[in-house]
PDB file of C-alpha atoms in Angstrom:
ATOM      1  CA  GLU A  29     101.595 131.231 139.323  1.00 49.00           C
ATOM      2  CA  THR A  30     102.645 127.917 140.186  1.00 54.00           C
ATOM      3  CA  GLY A  31     105.824 129.141 142.756  1.00 92.00           C
ATOM      4  CA  VAL A  32     107.928 126.268 141.198  1.00 96.00           C
ATOM      5  CA  THR A  33     110.501 127.335 138.729  1.00 96.00           C
ATOM      6  CA  GLN A  34     112.695 125.262 136.604  1.00 97.00           C
ATOM      7  CA  THR A  35     115.961 125.901 134.990  1.00 97.00           C
ATOM      8  CA  PRO A  36     116.983 125.467 132.334  1.00 97.00           C
ATOM      9  CA  ARG A  37     113.852 124.799 130.238  1.00 96.00           C
ATOM     10  CA  HIS A  38     115.918 123.794 127.231  1.00 96.00           C
ATOM     11  CA  LEU A  39     118.685 121.642 127.259  1.00 96.00           C
ATOM     12  CA  VAL A  40     120.679 120.080 124.067  1.00 96.00           C
ATOM     13  CA  MET A  41     123.339 117.294 125.436  1.00 93.00           C
ATOM     14  CA  GLY A  42     125.379 115.079 124.079  1.00 91.00           C
ATOM     15  CA  MET A  43     125.726 111.351 125.796  1.00 89.00           C
ATOM     16  CA  THR A  44     129.552 112.277 127.601  1.00 89.00           C
ATOM     17  CA  ASN A  45     128.718 115.771 128.470  1.00 89.00           C
ATOM     18  CA  LYS A  46     127.536 116.338 133.500  1.00 94.00           C
ATOM     19  CA  LYS A  47     124.612 118.911 133.575  1.00 96.00           C
ATOM     20  CA  SER A  48     122.604 120.011 136.274  1.00 97.00           C
ATOM     21  CA  LEU A  49     118.762 120.341 136.265  1.00 98.00           C
ATOM     22  CA  LYS A  50     118.147 122.998 139.190  1.00 98.00           C
ATOM     23  CA  CYS A  51     114.097 123.110 140.819  1.00 98.00           C
ATOM     24  CA  GLU A  52     113.386 125.829 143.174  1.00 97.00           C
ATOM     25  CA  GLN A  53     109.795 125.915 145.001  1.00 96.00           C
ATOM     26  CA  HIS A  54     108.603 129.523 146.552  1.00 92.00           C
ATOM     27  CA  LEU A  55     105.490 127.330 148.661  1.00 93.00           C
ATOM     28  CA  GLY A  56     107.039 126.425 151.561  1.00 91.00           C
ATOM     29  CA  HIS A  57     106.876 122.922 150.914  1.00 91.00           C
ATOM     30  CA  ASN A  58     108.489 120.295 152.471  1.00 89.00           C
ATOM     31  CA  ALA A  59     107.722 117.659 149.908  1.00 89.00           C
ATOM     32  CA  MET A  60     109.985 117.882 146.043  1.00 92.00           C
ATOM     33  CA  TYR A  61     109.562 115.506 143.409  1.00 92.00           C
ATOM     34  CA  TRP A  62     111.405 114.737 139.897  1.00 95.00           C
ATOM     35  CA  TYR A  63     109.156 112.747 137.415  1.00 95.00           C
ATOM     36  CA  LYS A  64     109.913 111.750 133.439  1.00 96.00           C
ATOM     37  CA  GLN A  65     107.243 112.846 131.032  1.00 95.00           C
ATOM     38  CA  SER A  66     107.816 111.209 127.419  1.00 92.00           C
ATOM     39  CA  ALA A  67     106.362 111.348 124.325  1.00 85.00           C
ATOM     40  CA  LYS A  68     103.734 107.829 123.955  1.00 77.00           C
ATOM     41  CA  LYS A  69     104.245 106.486 128.068  1.00 86.00           C
ATOM     42  CA  PRO A  70     102.592 107.607 131.397  1.00 88.00           C
ATOM     43  CA  LEU A  71     104.543 110.189 133.571  1.00 91.00           C
ATOM     44  CA  GLU A  72     107.236 109.177 135.576  1.00 91.00           C
ATOM     45  CA  LEU A  73     107.851 109.281 139.166  1.00 90.00           C
ATOM     46  CA  MET A  74     111.425 109.313 139.253  1.00 93.00           C
ATOM     47  CA  PHE A  75     112.482 110.682 143.293  1.00 92.00           C
ATOM     48  CA  VAL A  76     110.675 112.054 146.437  1.00 89.00           C
ATOM     49  CA  TYR A  77     112.271 113.662 148.784  1.00 90.00           C
ATOM     50  CA  ASN A  78     110.246 114.713 152.347  1.00 85.00           C
ATOM     51  CA  PHE A  79     112.138 116.953 154.747  1.00 84.00           C
ATOM     52  CA  LYS A  80     115.621 116.976 152.470  1.00 83.00           C
ATOM     53  CA  GLU A  81     115.265 113.321 153.078  1.00 84.00           C
ATOM     54  CA  GLN A  82     115.191 111.186 149.851  1.00 84.00           C
ATOM     55  CA  THR A  83     112.091 108.982 150.171  1.00 81.00           C
ATOM     56  CA  GLU A  84     112.139 106.899 147.260  1.00 78.00           C
ATOM     57  CA  ASN A  85     114.075 106.768 144.660  1.00 80.00           C
ATOM     58  CA  ASN A  86     111.786 104.251 141.724  1.00 79.00           C
ATOM     59  CA  SER A  87     114.894 102.211 139.979  1.00 86.00           C
ATOM     60  CA  VAL A  88     115.991 105.106 138.494  1.00 93.00           C
ATOM     61  CA  PRO A  89     119.481 104.729 136.683  1.00 93.00           C
ATOM     62  CA  SER A  90     122.470 105.492 138.432  1.00 93.00           C
ATOM     63  CA  ARG A  91     123.086 108.392 135.553  1.00 95.00           C
ATOM     64  CA  PHE A  92     120.431 110.385 137.157  1.00 96.00           C
ATOM     65  CA  SER A  93     122.033 111.249 140.476  1.00 95.00           C
ATOM     66  CA  PRO A  94     119.494 113.942 142.538  1.00 96.00           C
ATOM     67  CA  GLU A  95     119.858 116.565 145.212  1.00 96.00           C
ATOM     68  CA  CYS A  96     118.137 118.276 147.592  1.00 95.00           C
ATOM     69  CA  PRO A  97     120.473 120.461 149.803  1.00 94.00           C
ATOM     70  CA  ASN A  98     116.985 121.746 151.119  1.00 92.00           C
ATOM     71  CA  SER A  99     113.435 122.064 151.788  1.00 89.00           C
ATOM     72  CA  SER A 100     113.061 124.064 148.894  1.00 94.00           C
ATOM     73  CA  HIS A 101     116.260 123.660 146.320  1.00 96.00           C
ATOM     74  CA  LEU A 102     116.208 120.616 143.976  1.00 97.00           C
ATOM     75  CA  PHE A 103     118.325 119.577 141.800  1.00 97.00           C
ATOM     76  CA  LEU A 104     118.946 116.560 139.192  1.00 97.00           C
ATOM     77  CA  HIS A 105     122.502 116.013 138.169  1.00 97.00           C
ATOM     78  CA  LEU A 106     123.336 114.142 134.722  1.00 96.00           C
ATOM     79  CA  HIS A 107     126.081 112.151 133.073  1.00 94.00           C
ATOM     80  CA  THR A 108     126.453 109.711 130.627  1.00 94.00           C
ATOM     81  CA  LEU A 109     122.488 109.904 129.218  1.00 94.00           C
ATOM     82  CA  GLN A 110     121.790 108.095 126.729  1.00 94.00           C
ATOM     83  CA  PRO A 111     119.234 109.205 123.167  1.00 94.00           C
ATOM     84  CA  GLU A 112     116.346 107.210 125.463  1.00 94.00           C
ATOM     85  CA  ASP A 113     116.384 109.889 128.552  1.00 95.00           C
ATOM     86  CA  SER A 114     115.552 112.774 125.881  1.00 96.00           C
ATOM     87  CA  ALA A 115     112.535 113.971 127.615  1.00 96.00           C
ATOM     88  CA  LEU A 116     110.518 116.397 130.031  1.00 96.00           C
ATOM     89  CA  TYR A 117     111.751 115.914 132.941  1.00 97.00           C
ATOM     90  CA  LEU A 118     108.852 117.978 135.614  1.00 97.00           C
ATOM     91  CA  CYS A 119     109.791 118.937 139.030  1.00 96.00           C
ATOM     92  CA  ALA A 120     106.884 119.160 141.946  1.00 93.00           C
ATOM     93  CA  SER A 121     106.232 120.313 145.544  1.00 91.00           C
ATOM     94  CA  SER A 122     103.631 119.340 148.424  1.00 87.00           C
ATOM     95  CA  GLN A 123     103.228 120.867 152.096  1.00 85.00           C
ATOM     96  CA  ALA A 124     103.233 117.207 153.209  1.00 73.00           C
ATOM     97  CA  ILE A 125     104.090 113.660 151.855  1.00 64.00           C
ATOM     98  CA  ALA A 126     102.030 111.176 154.693  1.00 49.00           C
ATOM     99  CA  GLY A 127     100.242 109.823 151.799  1.00 49.00           C
ATOM    100  CA  LEU A 128      98.613 111.566 149.413  1.00 51.00           C
ATOM    101  CA  LEU A 129      95.191 111.059 150.223  1.00 54.00           C
ATOM    102  CA  GLY A 130      93.889 115.609 149.148  1.00 55.00           C
ATOM    103  CA  GLU A 131      97.682 116.250 149.134  1.00 71.00           C
ATOM    104  CA  THR A 132      97.986 118.768 145.414  1.00 80.00           C
ATOM    105  CA  GLN A 133     101.575 118.329 143.849  1.00 85.00           C
ATOM    106  CA  TYR A 134     102.533 121.838 142.840  1.00 90.00           C
ATOM    107  CA  PHE A 135     104.602 121.177 138.908  1.00 93.00           C
ATOM    108  CA  GLY A 136     107.361 123.816 137.428  1.00 95.00           C
ATOM    109  CA  PRO A 137     107.357 124.397 133.777  1.00 95.00           C
ATOM    110  CA  GLY A 138     109.670 121.722 133.126  1.00 96.00           C
ATOM    111  CA  THR A 139     112.920 121.139 131.446  1.00 97.00           C
ATOM    112  CA  ARG A 140     112.434 120.225 128.271  1.00 96.00           C
ATOM    113  CA  LEU A 141     116.453 117.967 127.405  1.00 96.00           C
ATOM    114  CA  LEU A 142     117.272 116.186 124.146  1.00 96.00           C
ATOM    115  CA  VAL A 143     120.446 113.729 124.459  1.00 95.00           C
ATOM    116  CA  LEU A 144     122.792 113.885 121.690  1.00 93.00           C
TER     117      LEU A 144
ATOM    118  CA  THR B  21     102.022  96.586 136.513  1.00 57.00           C
ATOM    119  CA  GLN B  22      99.495  99.297 137.153  1.00 62.00           C
ATOM    120  CA  LEU B  23      98.032 101.419 134.413  1.00 82.00           C
ATOM    121  CA  LEU B  24      95.702 103.502 134.340  1.00 90.00           C
ATOM    122  CA  GLU B  25      94.485 103.959 130.953  1.00 93.00           C
ATOM    123  CA  GLN B  26      92.468 106.901 129.619  1.00 95.00           C
ATOM    124  CA  SER B  27      90.086 106.842 126.693  1.00 96.00           C
ATOM    125  CA  PRO B  28      90.103 108.758 123.885  1.00 96.00           C
ATOM    126  CA  GLN B  29      94.024 109.133 123.854  1.00 94.00           C
ATOM    127  CA  PHE B  30      93.115 112.134 121.458  1.00 96.00           C
ATOM    128  CA  LEU B  31      89.667 113.925 121.278  1.00 97.00           C
ATOM    129  CA  SER B  32      89.300 117.366 118.303  1.00 97.00           C
ATOM    130  CA  ILE B  33      85.722 118.875 118.684  1.00 97.00           C
ATOM    131  CA  GLN B  34      84.389 122.483 118.264  1.00 97.00           C
ATOM    132  CA  GLU B  35      83.569 124.934 120.406  1.00 97.00           C
ATOM    133  CA  GLY B  36      80.242 123.680 122.376  1.00 97.00           C
ATOM    134  CA  GLU B  37      79.804 120.240 121.853  1.00 97.00           C
ATOM    135  CA  ASN B  38      79.842 118.166 124.831  1.00 98.00           C
ATOM    136  CA  LEU B  39      82.552 115.233 126.201  1.00 98.00           C
ATOM    137  CA  THR B  40      83.548 112.970 128.239  1.00 98.00           C
ATOM    138  CA  VAL B  41      87.570 111.367 129.117  1.00 98.00           C
ATOM    139  CA  TYR B  42      87.301 108.180 130.404  1.00 97.00           C
ATOM    140  CA  CYS B  43      89.557 106.918 133.069  1.00 97.00           C
ATOM    141  CA  ASN B  44      90.227 102.873 133.850  1.00 96.00           C
ATOM    142  CA  SER B  45      92.433 100.808 135.604  1.00 94.00           C
ATOM    143  CA  SER B  46      91.672  97.085 137.393  1.00 92.00           C
ATOM    144  CA  SER B  47      93.052  99.134 140.583  1.00 90.00           C
ATOM    145  CA  VAL B  48      91.318 100.446 143.514  1.00 91.00           C
ATOM    146  CA  PHE B  49      92.696 103.768 144.494  1.00 90.00           C
ATOM    147  CA  SER B  50      92.613 105.857 148.142  1.00 87.00           C
ATOM    148  CA  SER B  51      92.037 108.340 145.602  1.00 89.00           C
ATOM    149  CA  LEU B  52      91.665 110.121 142.444  1.00 92.00           C
ATOM    150  CA  GLN B  53      93.331 113.299 140.677  1.00 92.00           C
ATOM    151  CA  TRP B  54      92.298 115.180 137.314  1.00 96.00           C
ATOM    152  CA  TYR B  55      94.755 117.203 135.273  1.00 95.00           C
ATOM    153  CA  ARG B  56      95.247 119.583 132.758  1.00 97.00           C
ATOM    154  CA  GLN B  57      98.621 120.692 131.306  1.00 95.00           C
ATOM    155  CA  GLU B  58      98.906 122.786 128.107  1.00 93.00           C
ATOM    156  CA  PRO B  59     102.151 123.294 126.400  1.00 87.00           C
ATOM    157  CA  GLY B  60     105.345 124.481 128.025  1.00 86.00           C
ATOM    158  CA  GLU B  61     104.179 123.935 131.418  1.00 91.00           C
ATOM    159  CA  GLY B  62     103.225 121.170 134.249  1.00 93.00           C
ATOM    160  CA  PRO B  63     100.316 119.554 134.592  1.00 94.00           C
ATOM    161  CA  VAL B  64      98.377 121.636 137.167  1.00 93.00           C
ATOM    162  CA  LEU B  65      95.293 119.763 140.064  1.00 92.00           C
ATOM    163  CA  LEU B  66      91.704 120.312 139.093  1.00 95.00           C
ATOM    164  CA  VAL B  67      89.994 118.340 141.240  1.00 93.00           C
ATOM    165  CA  THR B  68      90.983 115.555 143.686  1.00 91.00           C
ATOM    166  CA  VAL B  69      87.696 112.679 144.017  1.00 93.00           C
ATOM    167  CA  VAL B  70      88.095 110.084 147.163  1.00 90.00           C
ATOM    168  CA  THR B  71      84.872 108.716 148.541  1.00 92.00           C
ATOM    169  CA  GLY B  72      83.587 106.311 146.271  1.00 94.00           C
ATOM    170  CA  GLY B  73      80.076 107.426 143.227  1.00 95.00           C
ATOM    171  CA  GLU B  74      81.349 110.692 144.554  1.00 95.00           C
ATOM    172  CA  VAL B  75      80.672 113.412 141.705  1.00 97.00           C
ATOM    173  CA  LYS B  76      82.098 117.561 142.420  1.00 97.00           C
ATOM    174  CA  LYS B  77      81.437 119.818 139.521  1.00 97.00           C
ATOM    175  CA  LEU B  78      83.506 122.657 138.521  1.00 95.00           C
ATOM    176  CA  LYS B  79      81.796 125.191 136.407  1.00 95.00           C
ATOM    177  CA  ARG B  80      81.981 123.629 132.927  1.00 97.00           C
ATOM    178  CA  LEU B  81      84.065 120.140 134.485  1.00 97.00           C
ATOM    179  CA  THR B  82      82.114 117.695 136.216  1.00 98.00           C
ATOM    180  CA  PHE B  83      84.118 114.308 137.804  1.00 98.00           C
ATOM    181  CA  GLN B  84      83.412 111.489 138.672  1.00 97.00           C
ATOM    182  CA  PHE B  85      84.526 108.753 141.054  1.00 97.00           C
ATOM    183  CA  GLY B  86      83.563 105.034 140.509  1.00 96.00           C
ATOM    184  CA  ASP B  87      81.760 103.458 143.353  1.00 96.00           C
ATOM    185  CA  ALA B  88      84.489 100.783 143.865  1.00 95.00           C
ATOM    186  CA  ARG B  89      87.467 103.131 143.099  1.00 94.00           C
ATOM    187  CA  LYS B  90      88.834 101.830 139.941  1.00 95.00           C
ATOM    188  CA  ASP B  91      87.415 104.109 137.070  1.00 96.00           C
ATOM    189  CA  SER B  92      87.000 107.786 136.838  1.00 97.00           C
ATOM    190  CA  SER B  93      85.398 110.176 134.418  1.00 98.00           C
ATOM    191  CA  LEU B  94      85.611 113.816 133.375  1.00 98.00           C
ATOM    192  CA  HIS B  95      82.859 115.225 131.372  1.00 98.00           C
ATOM    193  CA  ILE B  96      82.777 118.939 130.305  1.00 98.00           C
ATOM    194  CA  THR B  97      80.214 120.849 128.579  1.00 98.00           C
ATOM    195  CA  ALA B  98      80.082 123.291 126.337  1.00 98.00           C
ATOM    196  CA  ALA B  99      83.850 123.503 124.955  1.00 97.00           C
ATOM    197  CA  GLN B 100      85.258 125.933 124.662  1.00 97.00           C
ATOM    198  CA  PRO B 101      88.973 126.857 123.271  1.00 96.00           C
ATOM    199  CA  GLY B 102      90.850 127.302 126.089  1.00 95.00           C
ATOM    200  CA  ASP B 103      89.729 124.149 127.718  1.00 96.00           C
ATOM    201  CA  THR B 104      92.234 122.635 125.276  1.00 96.00           C
ATOM    202  CA  GLY B 105      95.566 120.521 126.882  1.00 96.00           C
ATOM    203  CA  LEU B 106      96.510 117.143 128.289  1.00 96.00           C
ATOM    204  CA  TYR B 107      93.923 115.759 130.672  1.00 97.00           C
ATOM    205  CA  LEU B 108      95.824 113.672 133.201  1.00 96.00           C
ATOM    206  CA  CYS B 109      94.292 111.451 135.595  1.00 96.00           C
ATOM    207  CA  ALA B 110      95.800 110.184 138.496  1.00 92.00           C
ATOM    208  CA  GLY B 111      95.493 107.099 141.261  1.00 90.00           C
ATOM    209  CA  ALA B 112      96.762 107.120 144.803  1.00 86.00           C
ATOM    210  CA  ILE B 113      97.574 103.807 146.231  1.00 79.00           C
ATOM    211  CA  ARG B 114      98.313 102.918 149.929  1.00 71.00           C
ATOM    212  CA  SER B 115     102.233 101.447 149.338  1.00 64.00           C
ATOM    213  CA  GLY B 116     103.972 102.764 152.438  1.00 60.00           C
ATOM    214  CA  THR B 117     104.603 105.753 152.914  1.00 57.00           C
ATOM    215  CA  PRO B 118     104.141 107.724 150.641  1.00 58.00           C
ATOM    216  CA  ASP B 119     100.992 107.113 149.156  1.00 65.00           C
ATOM    217  CA  LYS B 120     102.116 105.922 145.057  1.00 72.00           C
ATOM    218  CA  LEU B 121     100.831 108.299 142.628  1.00 80.00           C
ATOM    219  CA  ILE B 122      99.897 106.251 139.075  1.00 87.00           C
ATOM    220  CA  PHE B 123      99.909 108.218 136.068  1.00 91.00           C
ATOM    221  CA  GLY B 124      96.950 107.447 133.446  1.00 93.00           C
ATOM    222  CA  THR B 125      98.272 107.914 129.429  1.00 90.00           C
ATOM    223  CA  GLY B 126      96.598 110.845 129.180  1.00 94.00           C
ATOM    224  CA  THR B 127      93.717 112.429 126.495  1.00 96.00           C
ATOM    225  CA  ARG B 128      95.361 115.380 123.865  1.00 96.00           C
ATOM    226  CA  LEU B 129      92.252 117.751 123.538  1.00 97.00           C
ATOM    227  CA  GLN B 130      91.662 120.322 121.350  1.00 97.00           C
ATOM    228  CA  VAL B 131      89.071 122.502 120.764  1.00 97.00           C
ATOM    229  CA  PHE B 132      88.794 124.451 117.664  1.00 96.00           C
ATOM    230  CA  PRO B 133      86.743 127.884 117.459  1.00 95.00           C
TER     231      PRO B 133
END
């Protein structure tokens, strides 16, 4: 068991909808991440949070809005998405973030998103 | 743009065969990780290699980090159906704090009984 849960597991939404993805980690970690995994493209880092503070926004469009109310929860708010945003969205957590040397990231199972 | 190329992209083999997956880049990495991802799940870390030339073994899996820390390989001996999955390498690049983690293009392995 990875200790990182994501809901919902599957989501279909129209381009005008607003939805949110939720991630929760039960590992006592301080850093949390959002990744996007598309077919035929490498896993892309979107956002990084360390002790609830955003430390990285990897040039992600503003239609994706992250929120980290505490070290255990991470949300990704979605609005006016495009069909090309359809992908698997993965959440991960790690104990520390000061360099990734030897640091293990634990991934959740992902939310499979389809934008129509 | 930093890119980690993995080869082959797809691999279908019979149970008992050996295989090697390669991960190559022109960038130097401070460390490199290998993950396996099964359908419907997130990637799971298999190993982290840190030193150039380092070799790590995990049962039937052997991981090697290139001397120049730009490439890596994963060798599986006597593959089993349970090894089926997407194998991802990920290199850490020193770029402020935290390091940037660049994921490879992935190798999808299918092992038939």
